[in-house]
Tab-separated table of C-alpha atoms (C1' of nucleotides) in Angstrom:
chain	number	residue	atom	x	y	z
P	1	MET	CA	17.675	-10.005	-27.696
P	2	SER	CA	15.748	-12.755	-27.769
P	3	SER	CA	11.792	-13.342	-27.570
P	4	SER	CA	12.717	-14.416	-23.463
P	5	GLU	CA	15.372	-11.906	-22.477
P	6	SER	CA	13.067	-9.352	-24.004
P	7	ARG	CA	9.718	-10.715	-21.862
P	8	GLU	CA	11.695	-10.607	-18.686
P	9	ARG	CA	12.583	-6.972	-19.227
P	10	VAL	CA	9.216	-6.824	-19.520
P	11	LEU	CA	8.467	-8.781	-16.407
P	12	ASP	CA	11.035	-6.881	-14.048
P	13	VAL	CA	10.276	-3.390	-15.300
P	14	ALA	CA	6.382	-4.335	-14.153
P	15	GLU	CA	8.162	-5.907	-11.249
P	16	LYS	CA	9.763	-3.210	-10.274
P	17	LEU	CA	6.926	-0.955	-10.176
P	18	PHE	CA	4.305	-3.616	-9.185
P	19	SER	CA	5.886	-3.575	-6.278
P	20	THR	CA	6.970	-0.164	-5.378
P	21	TYR	CA	3.793	1.613	-6.121
P	22	GLY	CA	1.176	-1.344	-6.292
P	23	TYR	CA	-1.584	-2.698	-8.617
P	24	ALA	CA	-4.003	0.273	-8.721
P	25	THR	CA	-1.277	2.767	-9.132
P	26	VAL	CA	1.075	1.602	-11.940
P	27	LYS	CA	-0.972	2.079	-14.772
P	28	LEU	CA	-0.091	0.339	-18.319
P	29	LYS	CA	1.180	3.364	-19.428
P	30	ASP	CA	3.715	3.275	-16.603
P	31	ILE	CA	5.204	0.286	-17.634
P	32	ALA	CA	5.500	1.086	-21.463
P	33	LYS	CA	7.207	4.366	-20.504
P	34	ALA	CA	9.611	2.939	-18.427
P	35	LEU	CA	10.813	-0.077	-21.233
P	36	GLY	CA	10.824	3.217	-23.383
P	37	MET	CA	7.428	1.637	-25.566
P	38	ARG	CA	4.202	3.064	-26.678
P	39	GLN	CA	1.367	1.893	-24.102
P	40	ALA	CA	-0.361	-0.702	-26.893
P	41	SER	CA	2.357	-1.635	-28.004
P	42	LEU	CA	2.801	-3.597	-24.512
P	43	TYR	CA	0.040	-6.229	-25.480
P	44	TYR	CA	3.041	-7.589	-27.780
P	45	HIS	CA	4.392	-8.469	-24.597
P	46	ALA	CA	1.511	-9.011	-22.267
P	47	PRO	CA	-1.634	-10.245	-24.785
P	48	GLY	CA	-3.492	-11.089	-21.221
P	49	GLY	CA	-3.794	-6.959	-20.312
P	50	LYS	CA	-2.519	-5.669	-16.755
P	51	GLU	CA	-4.594	-8.324	-14.112
P	52	GLU	CA	-2.492	-11.229	-16.696
P	53	LEU	CA	1.014	-9.283	-16.440
P	54	TYR	CA	0.395	-8.590	-13.023
P	55	LEU	CA	-0.356	-12.468	-11.642
P	56	GLU	CA	2.915	-13.565	-13.691
P	57	VAL	CA	5.255	-10.983	-12.047
P	58	MET	CA	3.718	-12.378	-9.094
P	59	ARG	CA	4.285	-16.014	-9.322
P	60	ARG	CA	7.796	-15.397	-10.929
P	61	ASN	CA	8.596	-13.191	-7.994
P	62	MET	CA	7.264	-15.522	-5.841
P	63	GLN	CA	9.378	-18.809	-6.792
P	64	ARG	CA	11.978	-16.132	-7.202
P	65	HIS	CA	11.728	-15.591	-3.356
P	66	ARG	CA	11.164	-19.520	-2.521
P	67	GLN	CA	14.307	-20.162	-4.720
P	68	GLY	CA	16.836	-17.446	-3.005
P	69	LEU	CA	15.070	-18.312	0.803
P	70	GLU	CA	16.387	-21.571	0.337
P	71	GLU	CA	19.764	-20.988	-0.840
P	72	ALA	CA	20.551	-18.016	1.594
P	73	ILE	CA	19.277	-20.469	3.967
P	74	ALA	CA	20.986	-23.169	3.407
P	75	GLN	CA	24.660	-21.701	3.268
P	76	ALA	CA	24.796	-20.046	6.740
P	77	ASP	CA	25.496	-22.611	9.507
P	78	ASP	CA	23.512	-20.979	11.936
P	79	TRP	CA	20.459	-19.940	13.508
P	80	GLN	CA	21.207	-16.189	13.183
P	81	SER	CA	22.977	-16.200	10.554
P	82	GLN	CA	19.999	-18.049	8.693
P	83	LEU	CA	18.404	-14.409	9.282
P	84	GLN	CA	20.605	-12.491	8.590
P	85	ALA	CA	20.776	-13.771	4.945
P	86	VAL	CA	16.747	-13.427	4.953
P	87	ALA	CA	16.532	-10.348	5.747
P	88	TYR	CA	19.964	-9.417	3.208
P	89	TRP	CA	17.902	-10.657	0.771
P	90	PHE	CA	15.102	-9.304	1.130
P	91	LEU	CA	17.078	-6.381	0.904
P	92	SER	CA	18.685	-7.107	-2.406
P	93	GLN	CA	14.862	-7.765	-3.742
P	94	PRO	CA	12.292	-5.324	-5.034
P	95	PRO	CA	9.966	-3.894	-1.814
P	96	MET	CA	7.292	-6.656	-0.407
P	97	ASP	CA	4.495	-5.283	1.299
P	98	PHE	CA	2.376	-7.929	2.490
P	99	THR	CA	-0.327	-4.956	3.915
P	100	ARG	CA	-0.800	-3.303	0.852
P	101	MET	CA	-1.277	-6.858	-1.253
P	102	ILE	CA	-3.361	-7.954	1.155
P	103	HIS	CA	-5.985	-4.860	1.452
P	104	SER	CA	-5.269	-2.943	-1.524
P	105	ASP	CA	-3.614	-5.242	-5.206
P	106	LEU	CA	-5.190	-8.715	-4.481
P	107	ARG	CA	-8.492	-6.697	-4.430
P	108	ALA	CA	-8.467	-5.677	-7.732
P	109	VAL	CA	-7.683	-9.528	-9.381
P	110	HIS	CA	-10.331	-12.064	-9.352
P	111	PRO	CA	-11.435	-13.751	-5.890
P	112	GLU	CA	-9.841	-17.443	-7.271
P	113	HIS	CA	-6.529	-15.978	-8.496
P	114	ALA	CA	-5.814	-13.807	-5.418
P	115	GLN	CA	-6.237	-16.800	-3.457
P	116	HIS	CA	-3.832	-19.340	-6.112
P	117	LEU	CA	-1.355	-15.736	-4.686
P	118	ILE	CA	-2.059	-15.987	-0.968
P	119	HIS	CA	-1.630	-19.887	-1.234
P	120	ILE	CA	2.038	-19.469	-2.588
P	121	THR	CA	3.179	-16.464	-0.901
P	122	TYR	CA	2.359	-18.484	2.212
P	123	GLU	CA	4.748	-21.338	0.852
P	124	ALA	CA	7.675	-18.683	-0.575
P	125	VAL	CA	8.005	-16.499	1.960
P	126	LEU	CA	5.997	-17.121	5.315
P	127	GLN	CA	6.469	-20.741	5.654
P	128	PRO	CA	10.937	-20.745	5.211
P	129	ILE	CA	11.142	-17.959	8.036
P	130	GLU	CA	8.548	-20.100	10.214
P	131	GLN	CA	10.569	-22.841	9.854
P	132	ILE	CA	14.018	-21.284	11.270
P	133	PHE	CA	11.912	-19.763	14.167
P	134	GLU	CA	10.065	-23.719	14.971
P	135	ARG	CA	14.062	-25.104	14.275
P	136	CYS	CA	15.526	-22.467	17.133
P	137	GLN	CA	12.776	-22.871	19.349
P	138	ALA	CA	12.301	-26.349	19.686
P	139	ALA	CA	16.636	-26.177	20.406
P	140	GLY	CA	16.197	-23.672	23.272
P	141	ASP	CA	17.566	-20.991	21.266
P	142	ILE	CA	14.859	-18.638	21.109
P	143	ARG	CA	11.983	-18.388	24.453
P	144	ALA	CA	8.344	-19.230	23.241
P	145	VAL	CA	6.360	-17.069	20.955
P	146	ASP	CA	3.782	-17.349	18.486
P	147	ILE	CA	5.765	-18.043	16.121
P	148	LYS	CA	3.233	-16.521	12.947
P	149	LEU	CA	3.136	-13.577	15.298
P	150	LEU	CA	7.201	-13.613	14.749
P	151	THR	CA	7.783	-14.025	11.672
P	152	GLY	CA	5.382	-11.329	10.420
P	153	ALA	CA	7.323	-8.889	12.987
P	154	PHE	CA	10.095	-10.010	11.334
P	155	LEU	CA	8.812	-9.522	8.236
P	156	SER	CA	7.236	-6.541	8.552
P	157	LEU	CA	10.805	-5.439	10.301
P	158	ILE	CA	13.228	-6.254	7.865
P	159	GLN	CA	10.856	-4.091	4.888
P	160	ALA	CA	10.534	-1.288	7.180
P	161	VAL	CA	14.610	-0.955	6.963
P	162	HIS	CA	13.881	-1.039	2.759
P	163	SER	CA	11.496	1.849	2.299
P	164	VAL	CA	13.639	4.192	4.518
P	165	PRO	CA	13.961	6.336	2.474
P	166	GLN	CA	18.260	6.825	1.262
P	167	GLN	CA	18.320	10.352	1.814
P	168	TRP	CA	17.373	10.329	5.788
P	169	THR	CA	20.048	8.333	6.771
P	170	ASN	CA	23.845	7.835	5.325
P	171	ARG	CA	24.196	4.682	6.879
P	172	SER	CA	23.634	1.477	4.258
P	173	LYS	CA	20.240	-1.472	4.652
P	174	GLU	CA	23.082	-4.170	5.812
P	175	GLU	CA	23.829	-1.837	8.423
P	176	MET	CA	20.047	-1.314	9.914
P	177	ALA	CA	19.024	-4.529	9.555
P	178	ASP	CA	21.940	-5.798	11.694
P	179	GLU	CA	20.881	-3.270	14.255
P	180	VAL	CA	17.536	-4.678	13.984
P	181	LEU	CA	18.482	-7.890	14.313
P	182	ASP	CA	20.262	-7.108	17.075
P	183	ILE	CA	17.412	-5.058	19.332
P	184	LEU	CA	15.111	-8.144	18.259
P	185	LEU	CA	17.377	-10.989	19.102
P	186	HIS	CA	18.752	-9.385	22.378
P	187	GLY	CA	16.719	-6.408	22.905
P	188	LEU	CA	16.555	-2.758	23.637
P	189	THR	CA	17.543	-3.106	27.090
P	190	ALA	CA	20.214	-4.867	27.051
U	1	MET	CA	-28.735	15.423	12.070
U	2	SER	CA	-26.663	18.526	11.901
U	3	SER	CA	-24.891	19.361	8.758
U	4	SER	CA	-21.137	18.753	10.684
U	5	GLU	CA	-22.436	15.562	12.158
U	6	SER	CA	-23.299	14.161	9.061
U	7	ARG	CA	-19.326	15.807	7.342
U	8	GLU	CA	-18.366	13.729	9.998
U	9	ARG	CA	-19.876	10.582	8.869
U	10	VAL	CA	-18.734	11.472	5.323
U	11	LEU	CA	-14.751	12.055	6.628
U	12	ASP	CA	-15.220	8.907	8.581
U	13	VAL	CA	-15.984	6.660	6.071
U	14	ALA	CA	-13.618	7.833	4.050
U	15	GLU	CA	-11.359	7.770	6.324
U	16	LYS	CA	-11.603	3.887	7.372
U	17	LEU	CA	-11.671	3.324	3.446
U	18	PHE	CA	-8.253	5.592	2.360
U	19	SER	CA	-6.410	3.997	5.516
U	20	THR	CA	-7.354	0.582	4.978
U	21	TYR	CA	-6.998	0.234	0.712
U	22	GLY	CA	-4.830	3.279	0.109
U	23	TYR	CA	-6.137	6.542	-2.414
U	24	ALA	CA	-5.550	4.821	-5.933
U	25	THR	CA	-7.907	1.499	-4.625
U	26	VAL	CA	-10.819	3.824	-3.228
U	27	LYS	CA	-12.902	4.613	-5.968
U	28	LEU	CA	-15.171	7.509	-4.690
U	29	LYS	CA	-18.163	4.938	-5.451
U	30	ASP	CA	-17.073	3.053	-2.632
U	31	ILE	CA	-17.745	5.257	-0.885
U	32	ALA	CA	-20.583	7.100	-1.857
U	33	LYS	CA	-22.402	2.899	-1.488
U	34	ALA	CA	-20.645	2.570	2.201
U	35	LEU	CA	-22.768	5.739	2.945
U	36	GLY	CA	-25.991	4.537	1.097
U	37	MET	CA	-25.820	7.187	-1.399
U	38	ARG	CA	-25.084	7.622	-5.166
U	39	GLN	CA	-21.375	9.020	-6.221
U	40	ALA	CA	-22.899	11.917	-7.434
U	41	SER	CA	-24.300	12.972	-4.093
U	42	LEU	CA	-20.901	12.566	-2.680
U	43	TYR	CA	-20.079	16.353	-3.935
U	44	TYR	CA	-21.957	18.252	-1.854
U	45	HIS	CA	-21.089	17.214	1.289
U	46	ALA	CA	-17.393	17.391	-0.569
U	47	PRO	CA	-16.794	19.451	-3.470
U	48	GLY	CA	-13.651	19.831	-3.675
U	49	GLY	CA	-14.027	16.217	-5.184
U	50	LYS	CA	-11.736	12.963	-4.802
U	51	GLU	CA	-8.051	14.645	-3.577
U	52	GLU	CA	-9.186	17.867	-1.504
U	53	LEU	CA	-11.319	14.779	0.044
U	54	TYR	CA	-8.944	13.272	0.947
U	55	LEU	CA	-6.149	15.814	2.530
U	56	GLU	CA	-9.065	16.731	4.500
U	57	VAL	CA	-9.642	13.462	5.844
U	58	MET	CA	-5.025	13.116	6.189
U	59	ARG	CA	-5.316	16.303	7.956
U	60	ARG	CA	-8.302	15.541	10.529
U	61	ASN	CA	-6.703	11.970	10.887
U	62	MET	CA	-3.064	13.702	11.720
U	63	GLN	CA	-4.404	16.308	14.199
U	64	ARG	CA	-6.504	13.324	15.775
U	65	HIS	CA	-3.833	11.510	16.359
U	66	ARG	CA	-1.333	14.358	18.014
U	67	GLN	CA	-3.927	14.936	20.081
U	68	GLY	CA	-4.423	11.020	21.137
U	69	LEU	CA	-0.885	10.150	21.904
U	70	GLU	CA	-0.135	13.281	23.529
U	71	GLU	CA	-3.022	11.870	26.338
U	72	ALA	CA	-1.690	8.706	25.937
U	73	ILE	CA	1.593	9.106	26.539
U	74	ALA	CA	0.947	12.060	29.404
U	75	GLN	CA	-0.926	9.603	30.964
U	76	ALA	CA	1.208	6.576	31.664
U	77	ASP	CA	4.208	7.279	34.241
U	78	ASP	CA	6.774	5.108	32.712
U	79	TRP	CA	8.285	4.815	29.917
U	80	GLN	CA	7.555	1.158	29.092
U	81	SER	CA	3.710	1.741	29.834
U	82	GLN	CA	4.175	5.117	27.122
U	83	LEU	CA	4.946	2.611	24.462
U	84	GLN	CA	1.978	-0.087	25.425
U	85	ALA	CA	-0.422	3.496	25.252
U	86	VAL	CA	1.058	4.304	21.559
U	87	ALA	CA	1.017	0.537	20.571
U	88	TYR	CA	-3.432	0.884	21.778
U	89	TRP	CA	-3.826	3.764	21.007
U	90	PHE	CA	-3.121	2.866	17.162
U	91	LEU	CA	-4.873	0.324	17.314
U	92	SER	CA	-7.431	1.985	18.383
U	93	GLN	CA	-7.439	3.699	14.921
U	94	PRO	CA	-7.517	3.093	11.468
U	95	PRO	CA	-4.811	1.448	10.334
U	96	MET	CA	-2.198	3.507	9.476
U	97	ASP	CA	0.470	2.447	6.847
U	98	PHE	CA	3.427	5.005	5.833
U	99	THR	CA	4.985	2.583	3.561
U	100	ARG	CA	1.976	2.539	0.871
U	101	MET	CA	1.110	6.355	2.120
U	102	ILE	CA	4.473	7.584	0.909
U	103	HIS	CA	4.886	5.099	-2.057
U	104	SER	CA	1.521	5.557	-3.548
U	105	ASP	CA	-1.341	7.578	-2.235
U	106	LEU	CA	1.312	10.734	-1.973
U	107	ARG	CA	2.226	10.407	-5.348
U	108	ALA	CA	-1.217	11.052	-6.740
U	109	VAL	CA	-1.344	14.264	-5.437
U	110	HIS	CA	-0.072	17.943	-5.894
U	111	PRO	CA	3.908	18.127	-4.384
U	112	GLU	CA	3.023	20.230	-2.578
U	113	HIS	CA	0.384	19.049	-0.828
U	114	ALA	CA	2.093	15.799	-0.310
U	115	GLN	CA	4.727	17.802	1.128
U	116	HIS	CA	2.787	19.011	3.644
U	117	LEU	CA	1.606	16.113	4.784
U	118	ILE	CA	4.382	14.466	4.775
U	119	HIS	CA	5.416	17.386	7.228
U	120	ILE	CA	2.283	17.433	9.313
U	121	THR	CA	2.787	13.693	9.643
U	122	TYR	CA	5.724	13.953	11.436
U	123	GLU	CA	4.709	16.368	13.653
U	124	ALA	CA	2.013	14.370	15.248
U	125	VAL	CA	3.003	10.885	14.829
U	126	LEU	CA	7.250	10.248	14.034
U	127	GLN	CA	8.070	12.998	17.095
U	128	PRO	CA	5.809	12.034	19.773
U	129	ILE	CA	8.008	8.777	19.385
U	130	GLU	CA	11.295	9.721	18.878
U	131	GLN	CA	10.626	11.641	21.878
U	132	ILE	CA	9.751	9.022	24.675
U	133	PHE	CA	13.141	7.183	22.939
U	134	GLU	CA	15.149	10.041	23.559
U	135	ARG	CA	13.973	10.341	26.836
U	136	CYS	CA	14.490	6.787	27.517
U	137	GLN	CA	17.914	7.213	26.215
U	138	ALA	CA	19.086	9.899	28.310
U	139	ALA	CA	17.920	8.260	31.834
U	140	GLY	CA	19.942	5.190	30.525
U	141	ASP	CA	16.850	2.542	30.254
U	142	ILE	CA	17.709	1.550	26.911
U	143	ARG	CA	20.705	1.179	24.651
U	144	ALA	CA	22.163	3.145	22.129
U	145	VAL	CA	20.227	2.555	19.459
U	146	ASP	CA	19.355	4.906	15.986
U	147	ILE	CA	16.097	6.882	17.192
U	148	LYS	CA	14.833	7.893	13.978
U	149	LEU	CA	15.428	3.684	13.202
U	150	LEU	CA	14.093	2.336	16.156
U	151	THR	CA	11.190	4.259	15.997
U	152	GLY	CA	10.331	3.618	12.122
U	153	ALA	CA	10.680	-0.140	13.497
U	154	PHE	CA	7.917	0.433	16.536
U	155	LEU	CA	5.066	1.528	14.076
U	156	SER	CA	5.767	-0.870	11.747
U	157	LEU	CA	5.923	-4.013	14.677
U	158	ILE	CA	2.279	-1.843	15.791
U	159	GLN	CA	1.058	-1.766	12.311
U	160	ALA	CA	1.939	-5.437	11.420
U	161	VAL	CA	-0.071	-6.339	14.600
U	162	HIS	CA	-3.127	-4.529	13.227
U	163	SER	CA	-3.084	-5.725	10.075
U	164	VAL	CA	-2.813	-9.584	11.460
U	165	PRO	CA	-6.075	-10.964	9.610
U	166	GLN	CA	-8.477	-11.395	12.717
U	167	GLN	CA	-8.874	-15.012	11.409
U	168	TRP	CA	-5.338	-17.151	11.731
U	169	THR	CA	-5.562	-16.302	15.896
U	170	ASN	CA	-7.842	-15.930	18.509
U	171	ARG	CA	-5.844	-13.845	20.654
U	172	SER	CA	-6.499	-9.718	20.798
U	173	LYS	CA	-4.687	-6.849	18.548
U	174	GLU	CA	-3.763	-5.935	22.604
U	175	GLU	CA	-2.143	-9.234	23.579
U	176	MET	CA	-0.081	-9.580	20.332
U	177	ALA	CA	1.224	-5.741	21.211
U	178	ASP	CA	2.429	-6.539	24.625
U	179	GLU	CA	3.335	-9.700	23.361
U	180	VAL	CA	6.160	-7.878	20.676
U	181	LEU	CA	7.016	-5.103	23.119
U	182	ASP	CA	8.032	-7.603	25.353
U	183	ILE	CA	10.355	-9.404	22.786
U	184	LEU	CA	11.523	-5.449	21.376
U	185	LEU	CA	12.541	-4.221	25.269
U	186	HIS	CA	13.812	-7.829	26.403
U	187	GLY	CA	14.766	-9.694	23.075
U	188	LEU	CA	14.292	-13.310	21.480
U	189	THR	CA	17.185	-14.766	23.302
U	190	ALA	CA	15.686	-13.664	26.628
S	1	DG	C1'	7.862	-5.312	-32.483
S	2	DT	C1'	6.531	-1.016	-32.033
S	3	DC	C1'	3.861	2.554	-34.434
S	4	DT	C1'	-1.004	5.423	-34.399
S	5	DA	C1'	-5.581	5.811	-33.966
S	6	DT	C1'	-9.585	4.399	-31.716
S	7	DA	C1'	-12.521	1.678	-28.970
S	8	DT	C1'	-15.065	0.517	-24.664
S	9	DA	C1'	-14.482	0.910	-19.650
S	10	DT	C1'	-14.383	3.262	-15.494
S	11	DA	C1'	-14.002	6.545	-13.030
S	12	DG	C1'	-13.869	11.449	-11.336
S	13	DA	C1'	-16.896	15.921	-11.233
S	14	DT	C1'	-20.727	19.204	-13.645
S	15	DA	C1'	-25.961	20.346	-13.966
S	16	DG	C1'	-30.565	20.847	-12.669
S	17	DA	C1'	-34.474	18.303	-11.371
S	18	DC	C1'	-36.906	17.122	-7.001
W	1	DG	C1'	-29.436	16.339	0.477
W	2	DT	C1'	-30.055	13.218	-2.664
W	3	DC	C1'	-31.412	12.043	-7.284
W	4	DT	C1'	-30.811	11.416	-12.705
W	5	DA	C1'	-28.422	12.411	-16.356
W	6	DT	C1'	-24.221	13.490	-18.671
W	7	DC	C1'	-19.837	15.135	-19.679
W	8	DT	C1'	-15.019	14.943	-19.487
W	9	DA	C1'	-11.004	12.611	-18.651
W	10	DT	C1'	-7.868	8.428	-17.957
W	11	DA	C1'	-7.045	3.910	-18.069
W	12	DT	C1'	-6.994	-0.821	-20.295
W	13	DA	C1'	-8.017	-3.127	-24.224
W	14	DT	C1'	-8.646	-3.989	-29.447
W	15	DA	C1'	-7.199	-3.309	-35.158
W	16	DG	C1'	-4.094	-2.761	-38.700
W	17	DA	C1'	0.025	0.013	-40.814
W	18	DC	C1'	4.553	-0.513	-40.567
DNA sequence: GTCTATATATAGATAGAC
DNA sequence: GTCTATCTATATATAGAC
C-alpha cells in the first residue's frame, strides 16, 4: 500500500468516527483501534496530533462536499431533481451534524481554525444549496421565503433522515428522503 | 437559599451546558465555573459524580418536557395551534439535539442507563407529537405519511430554528418557527 | 510502519481544613 | 458549603527499539 493510500485510509476512518460521534467523544485510541493499530502508531500518520488530524479531515470533507454537490446539481435538469440529487449525495456521505459541529466540535479547536472551517463549510455546503433555492425563487417555482432559513431547514431534514436508526424502519434512506422532500414541496395538507 | 433551591440551580446550569455542548465536551470545571465555585465543590451538590449528574439532569429534563408538552397541547384548540404550541414550547427550553444525544452523549453512560433514557425520551417527547399527527391523520386533516418519520422531521426542523445563531438574522425564533411550520403544512410550491 | 514504554496534561474524584 | 491539596484515571504526545 502506497504512503498516500494508507494516509487516505487514516483520514477515512478518522472522518467516519469524528462525523458520527464528534470531536470530544472520539479518542485517538478509538481511531487507532479501528485501524488495527496502537494509539501511538497514529502519530506516524498524523504527526500533528488530534486537532491537526481533525482539521485535515474536515478540510478534505468540505472539499469533497463541494465537488460532490457541484456534480450532483449539474447533472440534474430541473430544480426538484437537483434537490433530490443533493439529498442523495448527503445520504451517501458520513453524517454531517452542523449543530454539533458549531456548538461542540469547533469549541475544541483554536478560534482562528474554527473561523476558517465555518467559512469553507459555508462555501462548500450552504452556498450551493442556497443557490438552487435562489434560482427557483427567481423563476417563481417556489414562493417567497427566507432562503437561509429554508436552506438550514432542508439540511436538517436530510440529516434527520440520515440518523434514523436503520432498525426503526424497513425503508431505505432514499425512500424516506423522497417522502420528506415531497412534504417539503407540497405540504402536509396537500 | 434553601438546599433544594441551590440544588435546582446546579441542575439548571448543568442542564444548560450539557444540552448545548454535549456530555463529553462539558467538563465538571465548566459547570463549577458557571456556578461560581471550584470543581471539587460540585461534589457537595452532586456526590454521584459526572455521569450521575447527567442522568439526573436528563430525567428532570424529560419530566419537564412531558408536562410542558401536555399543557401546551391541551391548551390549543385545533391541531395547527397544537403544532405551533409544541414548537414554541421547545424554543422556550434548552436545545435538545437527539442526534448528538443518541450518537455521542449516551455512549458515555452505562448501557442500562442509556436504554432507560431513550425510553423516557420517547414517552416524554416523541409520543405526544406522534399522537397529534395520528389524530389529525385519522381526521383526514393531513395526508398519509409515515408518522414516525414525520415526527422526527418536525422535531429536527424546530431544533434547526433553535440553533440558528441569533446574529445571522434579526427575526425572532418564533417568527422563524411560524415560517417553517407554514412550509411544512402547505409546501414550498403553494 | 508499528511497537512498548513513558512523559505530560487534563479530567474526575476524594480528604480534610475552614 | 466551599475551599485547597491531592489522588487516580484517562488522554494526548514523545522517545526509541524493532
